PDB file of C-alpha atoms and ligand atoms in Angstrom:
ATOM      1  CA  MET A  10      88.148 -58.144  14.533  1.00  0.00           C
ATOM      2  CA  ALA A  11      84.726 -58.128  14.934  1.00  0.00           C
ATOM      3  CA  ASN A  12      82.591 -55.860  13.948  1.00  0.00           C
ATOM      4  CA  PRO A  13      78.449 -54.863  12.903  1.00  0.00           C
ATOM      5  CA  LYS A  14      76.924 -56.093   9.634  1.00  0.00           C
ATOM      6  CA  ALA A  15      75.677 -52.790   8.373  1.00  0.00           C
ATOM      7  CA  LYS A  16      75.071 -49.499  10.333  1.00  0.00           C
ATOM      8  CA  MET A  17      71.794 -49.278  12.226  1.00  0.00           C
ATOM      9  CA  SER A  18      70.002 -46.624  11.930  1.00  0.00           C
ATOM     10  CA  LYS A  19      68.644 -44.025  13.297  1.00  0.00           C
ATOM     11  CA  SER A  20      65.044 -45.294  13.653  1.00  0.00           C
ATOM     12  CA  ARG A  21      66.696 -47.984  14.425  1.00  0.00           C
ATOM     13  CA  ARG A  22      69.178 -46.881  17.584  1.00  0.00           C
ATOM     14  CA  ASP A  23      66.346 -44.437  19.215  1.00  0.00           C
ATOM     15  CA  LYS A  24      63.372 -46.296  18.884  1.00  0.00           C
ATOM     16  CA  ARG A  25      65.926 -49.173  21.064  1.00  0.00           C
ATOM     17  CA  ARG A  26      66.768 -46.594  23.062  1.00  0.00           C
ATOM     18  CA  ALA A  27      62.364 -44.676  23.365  1.00  0.00           C
ATOM     19  CA  GLN A  28      62.293 -47.903  25.341  1.00  0.00           C
ATOM     20  CA  PHE A  29      64.253 -46.997  28.004  1.00  0.00           C
ATOM     21  CA  ASN A  30      61.633 -43.441  28.567  1.00  0.00           C
ATOM     22  CA  ALA A  31      57.928 -45.062  28.378  1.00  0.00           C
ATOM     23  CA  ARG A  32      59.514 -48.580  31.040  1.00  0.00           C
ATOM     24  CA  THR A  33      61.500 -45.518  33.758  1.00  0.00           C
ATOM     25  CA  LYS A  34      59.414 -42.419  33.470  1.00  0.00           C
ATOM     26  CA  PRO A  35      55.926 -41.652  34.221  1.00  0.00           C
ATOM     27  CA  ALA A  36      53.214 -40.933  31.155  1.00  0.00           C
ATOM     28  CA  THR A  37      53.087 -37.237  30.785  1.00  0.00           C
ATOM     29  CA  THR A  38      50.233 -35.908  32.571  1.00  0.00           C
ATOM     30  CA  VAL A  39      48.207 -32.621  31.445  1.00  0.00           C
ATOM     31  CA  LEU A  40      44.566 -31.679  33.909  1.00  0.00           C
ATOM     32  CA  CYS A  41      41.302 -32.097  32.237  1.00  0.00           C
ATOM     33  CA  ALA A  42      39.869 -28.036  32.035  1.00  0.00           C
ATOM     34  CA  ASN A  43      36.708 -29.357  32.289  1.00  0.00           C
ATOM     35  CA  CYS A  44      37.053 -31.553  35.768  1.00  0.00           C
ATOM     36  CA  GLY A  45      40.182 -31.653  36.918  1.00  0.00           C
ATOM     37  CA  GLU A  46      41.544 -35.284  36.741  1.00  0.00           C
ATOM     38  CA  PRO A  47      45.107 -35.683  35.216  1.00  0.00           C
ATOM     39  CA  THR A  48      45.272 -36.750  31.635  1.00  0.00           C
ATOM     40  CA  LEU A  49      46.769 -37.229  28.930  1.00  0.00           C
ATOM     41  CA  PRO A  50      47.745 -34.158  26.380  1.00  0.00           C
ATOM     42  CA  HIS A  51      46.304 -34.064  23.212  1.00  0.00           C
ATOM     43  CA  ARG A  52      44.325 -36.506  23.290  1.00  0.00           C
ATOM     44  CA  ALA A  53      39.819 -36.252  25.243  1.00  0.00           C
ATOM     45  CA  CYS A  54      39.416 -37.329  29.024  1.00  0.00           C
ATOM     46  CA  ARG A  55      39.251 -40.542  30.186  1.00  0.00           C
ATOM     47  CA  HIS A  56      37.282 -39.362  33.126  1.00  0.00           C
ATOM     48  CA  CYS A  57      34.099 -37.048  31.643  1.00  0.00           C
ATOM     49  CA  GLY A  58      35.677 -37.325  27.492  1.00  0.00           C
ATOM     50  CA  HIS A  59      36.072 -33.107  26.839  1.00  0.00           C
ATOM     51  CA  TYR A  60      38.046 -32.630  24.717  1.00  0.00           C
ATOM     52  CA  ARG A  61      39.227 -28.850  23.876  1.00  0.00           C
ATOM     53  CA  GLY A  62      35.959 -27.621  25.776  1.00  0.00           C
ATOM     54  CA  ARG A  63      33.613 -29.591  24.625  1.00  0.00           C
ATOM     55  CA  CYS A  64      32.286 -33.034  24.803  1.00  0.00           C
ATOM     56  CA  VAL A  65      33.812 -35.403  22.185  1.00  0.00           C
ATOM     57  CA  VAL A  66      33.510 -39.132  23.686  1.00  0.00           C
ATOM     58  CA  ASN A  67      29.605 -39.395  25.165  1.00  0.00           C
ATOM     59  CA  LYS A  68      30.943 -41.070  28.362  1.00  0.00           C
ATOM     60  CA  LEU A  69      26.417 -40.810  29.405  1.00  0.00           C
ATOM     61  CA  ALA A  70      25.498 -42.734  26.236  1.00  0.00           C
ATOM     62  CA  LYS A  71      27.261 -44.820  27.728  1.00  0.00           C
ATOM     63  CA  SER A  72      26.121 -45.971  31.240  1.00  0.00           C
TER      64      SER A  72
HETATM   65 ZN1   ZN B 116      37.470 -34.231  32.410  1.00  0.00          ZN
END
């Protein structure tokens, strides 16, 4: 009978299944405490560059 040659590890199995969530579910967002825009959690705000109440990316210097 046809059988898998080697066991697929939990890591490989879960990495395959994670692709489904990444493609179908929208990314989790939180509202920026500084500007109120939706941003990714645990990352500096894309709009104003603030994270945890202080400016970590100087948006004014670039523009
Ligand atoms: Zn912001």
